[in-house]
């Protein structure tokens, strides 16, 4: 969602994917009972399709832009699209692409940054930002006032010097992402799902990271699993804790919280954990919600997708 045409109403950007092509479409707001459901083309992708989208003011003009990461048989990349009076235009692009996108002010300089999760290199490109992608990587393109993502470009992996954990093949570090200023410190933290991380001898138990990004782009943080203190439950093989992450004020106290999905919990029935935030005082209890606790029967992979 975003006000892409700058008319004061929220619009809906949605992706389509076919056998040989895909596209980004726009349905203009406002959304009322009698509003038109007509869509218009934003961008077509031949032999490719969008994989993730996000919204942010990437060029600092006070207006919403649309970021899209896409891949397919012949083309791949990530670009930022801006709506003008003459149509949509690309204002930034990279050959790197991934499975998740988020926008936020990660280093506190008041410019919008872009993070690409589980980043991959364009096979036709001569170089890539994240050469070390064992276990997954998150590419971060930091903004700079007066430019479009013109700041530092850097990577976060489990091999980064200030990031805890050990990078292992197929961990899926960065397969899901979220951002939120949970401590009201003036910059967003980056939350990274690692859905296939092992916990001890439990394969694919899953974990998630809370990362602080320093001014120079250095990521700092450590993982949480179901074996971490105060977290309800026990890490078990196949839980895929961290399969989805999202942020929002879920308890209505005006602090952003973090929701973490574990679609493999309870033999594939699934579950969601709410990590509430507060500025000071004793930590609030972490809440675990499963289909069983909600009285839902036959649920499959509950928590596989979470949105704010």
C-alpha positions as a printed Julia matrix, in Angstrom:
308×3 Matrix{Float64}:
   0.0     0.0     0.0
   1.07    3.57   -0.67
  -0.03    6.86   -2.16
   1.83    6.26   -5.39
  -0.12    8.76   -7.51
   0.12   11.46   -4.83
  -3.61   12.24   -4.65
  -3.93   11.82   -0.89
  -5.44    8.31   -1.06
  -3.76    4.98   -0.39
  -3.38    2.79   -3.49
  -2.82   -0.96   -3.82
   0.13   -2.35   -5.75
  -0.21   -6.04   -6.57
   1.84   -8.55   -8.49
   0.85  -11.16  -11.03
   2.81  -14.14  -12.29
   2.17  -16.36  -15.3
   4.02  -19.16  -17.03
   6.3   -16.85  -18.99
   5.8   -13.36  -17.58
   4.62  -11.27  -14.65
   3.64   -7.72  -13.85
   3.04   -5.11  -11.2
  -0.43   -3.58  -11.29
  -1.96   -0.59   -9.51
  -5.48   -0.24   -8.15
  -6.04    3.39   -7.21
  -7.66    4.45   -3.96
  -9.81    5.35   -2.22
 -11.38    1.97   -1.48
 -15.11    2.38   -1.0
 -18.14    0.22   -1.69
 -18.66    1.83   -5.1
 -15.04    2.45   -6.14
 -13.7     0.98   -9.36
 -11.72   -2.26   -9.23
  -9.9    -1.36  -12.47
  -6.13   -1.83  -12.43
  -3.41   -0.22  -14.53
   0.01   -1.54  -15.5
   3.0    -0.37  -13.5
   5.68   -2.63  -14.98
   5.76   -5.84  -17.02
   8.43   -8.53  -16.61
   9.09  -10.82  -19.59
  10.17  -14.33  -18.55
  10.26  -13.07  -14.96
   7.93  -12.08  -12.14
   7.92   -9.99   -8.95
   8.91  -11.88   -5.77
   8.47   -9.16   -3.15
   7.47   -5.49   -2.99
   7.66   -2.68   -0.46
   6.92    1.03   -0.2
   9.13    3.94    0.84
  10.17    7.47   -0.02
  13.48    6.42   -1.51
  14.34    9.69   -3.29
  13.43   12.0    -0.4
  10.77   14.0    -2.24
   8.09   13.29    0.36
   6.18   10.89   -1.92
   5.76    7.12   -1.88
   7.82    5.02   -4.29
   7.52    1.31   -5.07
  10.42   -1.15   -4.75
  10.19   -4.51   -6.53
  12.53   -7.51   -6.53
  12.0    -9.95   -9.38
  13.56  -12.98  -11.05
  12.89  -15.55  -13.72
  14.41  -17.53  -16.54
  16.13  -14.64  -18.31
  16.14  -11.54  -16.11
  16.46  -10.67  -12.44
  17.05   -7.66  -10.26
  15.56   -5.09   -7.92
  14.42   -1.61   -8.84
  12.6     1.4    -7.41
   9.73    2.84   -9.42
   8.3     6.33   -9.05
   4.99    7.62  -10.47
   5.26   10.85  -12.44
   2.85   12.83  -14.58
   4.29   11.02  -17.6
   4.0     7.53  -16.12
   6.19    5.24  -14.07
   9.96    5.52  -14.23
  12.79    3.55  -12.67
  14.88    5.74  -10.36
  17.26    3.07   -8.98
  18.22   -0.47   -9.93
  20.55   -3.35   -9.03
  21.05   -6.82  -10.42
  20.83   -8.31   -6.93
  17.43   -9.78   -6.05
  15.83  -11.83   -3.28
  12.72  -13.2    -1.63
  11.94  -10.36    0.82
  12.05   -6.55    0.79
  11.68   -3.95    3.55
  12.15   -0.2     3.72
  13.05    1.86    6.78
  15.59    4.21    8.35
  18.06    1.58    9.51
  20.97    3.84   10.5
  19.07    6.84   11.83
  20.06    9.46    9.26
  16.46   10.3     8.27
  16.87    8.74    4.8
  14.97    5.64    3.66
  17.02    2.46    3.28
  16.22   -0.76    1.39
  17.02   -4.31    2.53
  16.83   -7.37    0.26
  16.46  -10.68    2.07
  17.93  -14.02    0.96
  19.71  -12.01   -1.7
  20.93  -13.66   -4.89
  23.2   -12.41   -7.66
  22.01  -11.76  -11.18
  23.81  -14.46  -13.17
  24.36  -12.01  -16.03
  25.95   -9.35  -13.79
  29.72   -8.96  -13.42
  29.52   -8.47   -9.65
  27.23   -8.73   -6.64
  27.1    -6.9    -3.33
  27.02  -10.05   -1.18
  29.7   -12.45   -2.38
  29.45  -14.54    0.8
  25.94  -15.99    0.84
  26.47  -19.25    2.72
  23.27  -19.82    4.67
  21.7   -16.66    3.26
  22.47  -12.94    3.26
  20.67   -9.61    3.53
  21.82   -6.81    1.21
  21.32   -3.32    2.62
  21.35   -0.26    0.39
  21.38    2.72    2.72
  19.85    6.01    1.71
  21.54    9.39    1.73
  19.69   12.71    1.89
  19.35   14.21   -1.58
  19.94   10.93   -3.45
  18.13    7.67   -4.19
  19.76    4.96   -2.06
  23.07    6.71   -2.54
  24.64    5.8     0.79
  26.66    2.81    1.94
  25.81   -0.63    0.52
  26.58   -3.52    2.85
  25.63   -7.07    3.78
  24.5    -8.91    6.89
  25.11  -12.64    7.3
  25.65  -15.03   10.16
  29.34  -14.66    9.38
  29.31  -10.89   10.0
  31.69  -10.14   12.86
  29.07   -8.61   15.19
  26.25  -11.01   14.32
  25.92  -14.11   16.49
  25.44  -17.6    15.15
  27.13  -19.72   12.51
  26.39  -19.64    8.79
  25.43  -23.05    7.43
  24.11  -24.09    4.05
  20.36  -23.62    3.57
  19.75  -21.76    6.86
  17.57  -19.29    4.92
  18.94  -16.2     6.68
  16.82  -13.34    5.36
  13.95  -15.32    3.83
  11.64  -13.03    5.84
  12.25   -9.45    6.99
  10.6    -6.72    9.05
  11.6    -3.29   10.37
  10.43   -1.32   13.4
  11.72    1.3    15.85
  10.73   -0.81   18.84
  12.72    1.2    21.4
  11.88    4.62   19.93
  15.57    5.28   19.49
  15.16    7.23   16.27
  16.07    4.45   13.86
  14.56    1.13   12.77
  15.86   -2.25   13.82
  16.03   -4.96   11.16
  14.36   -8.25   12.02
  15.55  -11.28   10.08
  13.89  -14.68    9.92
  16.13  -17.75    9.6
  13.52  -20.43    9.03
  15.81  -23.45    8.57
  18.38  -22.7    11.26
  19.26  -25.68   13.42
  18.89  -25.5    17.2
  21.32  -27.96   18.73
  20.46  -31.32   17.17
  17.05  -30.1    15.98
  17.25  -29.5    12.22
  15.22  -26.64   10.73
  13.97  -25.55   14.15
  14.37  -21.93   13.06
  15.37  -18.63   14.65
  15.12  -14.88   14.15
  17.5   -11.98   14.63
  17.1    -8.43   15.85
  19.82   -6.38   14.14
  20.92   -2.83   14.85
  22.61   -1.19   11.86
  25.37    1.24   12.8
  26.1     4.46   10.91
  28.8     2.73    8.87
  26.42   -0.1     7.93
  27.77   -2.66   10.4
  25.03   -5.07   11.58
  25.0    -5.96   15.27
  22.72   -8.55   16.85
  22.05  -12.08   18.01
  19.47  -14.82   17.39
  16.44  -15.98   19.34
  14.96  -19.45   19.22
  12.23  -21.23   21.15
  15.0   -22.28   23.54
  15.83  -18.65   24.38
  14.89  -17.56   27.9
  11.27  -16.36   28.3
  10.23  -17.65   24.85
   7.31  -20.1    25.18
   7.77  -23.57   23.75
  10.74  -25.73   22.83
  12.78  -25.72   19.63
  11.95  -28.86   17.69
  12.98  -30.2    14.31
  10.94  -28.75   11.48
   9.26  -25.94   13.48
  10.69  -23.3    11.08
  10.47  -20.61   13.75
  11.15  -17.35   11.88
   9.39  -18.5     8.73
   7.64  -15.12    8.81
   8.29  -11.91   10.73
   6.23   -8.71   10.9
   5.92   -5.57   13.02
   2.9    -3.72   14.38
   1.32   -2.39   17.57
  -0.53   -5.6    18.39
  -1.47   -4.81   22.0
  -2.49   -1.17   21.52
   0.12    0.42   23.82
   1.64    2.63   21.08
   4.85    0.58   20.94
   5.67   -1.53   17.9
   5.86   -5.27   18.57
   7.31   -8.15   16.59
   5.33  -11.18   15.41
   7.2   -14.34   14.48
   5.64  -17.29   12.68
   6.58  -20.96   12.98
   4.55  -22.71   10.26
   6.03  -26.12   11.11
   5.08  -25.99   14.81
   3.04  -28.91   16.14
   3.64  -31.2    13.17
   2.82  -28.52   10.62
  -0.21  -27.0    12.29
   1.82  -23.84   12.95
   1.98  -21.0    15.47
   2.73  -17.31   15.97
   4.73  -15.62   18.76
   4.18  -12.0    19.8
   7.24  -10.22   21.2
   5.87   -7.02   22.78
   8.03   -3.91   23.22
   8.29   -1.23   25.86
  10.72    1.61   26.5
  11.69    0.67   30.07
  10.72   -1.54   32.99
  10.29   -5.29   33.19
   9.89   -7.05   29.83
   6.32   -7.89   28.9
   5.37  -11.57   28.57
   5.85  -13.17   25.16
   2.61  -14.6    23.83
   2.33  -17.83   21.85
  -0.76  -18.39   19.7
  -1.53  -21.68   17.97
  -4.58  -22.96   16.08
  -5.37  -25.12   19.09
  -5.48  -22.13   21.43
  -7.83  -20.39   18.98
 -10.11  -23.39   18.57
  -9.21  -23.8    14.89
  -9.37  -27.31   13.5
  -7.46  -28.57   10.51
  -5.1   -25.59   10.32
  -2.01  -26.06    8.16
   1.13  -23.89    8.46
  -0.55  -21.21   10.58
   1.94  -18.33   10.75
   3.49  -19.01    7.36
   2.56  -15.47    6.31
   2.1   -12.48    8.62
   1.23   -8.9     7.72
   0.89   -5.84    9.91
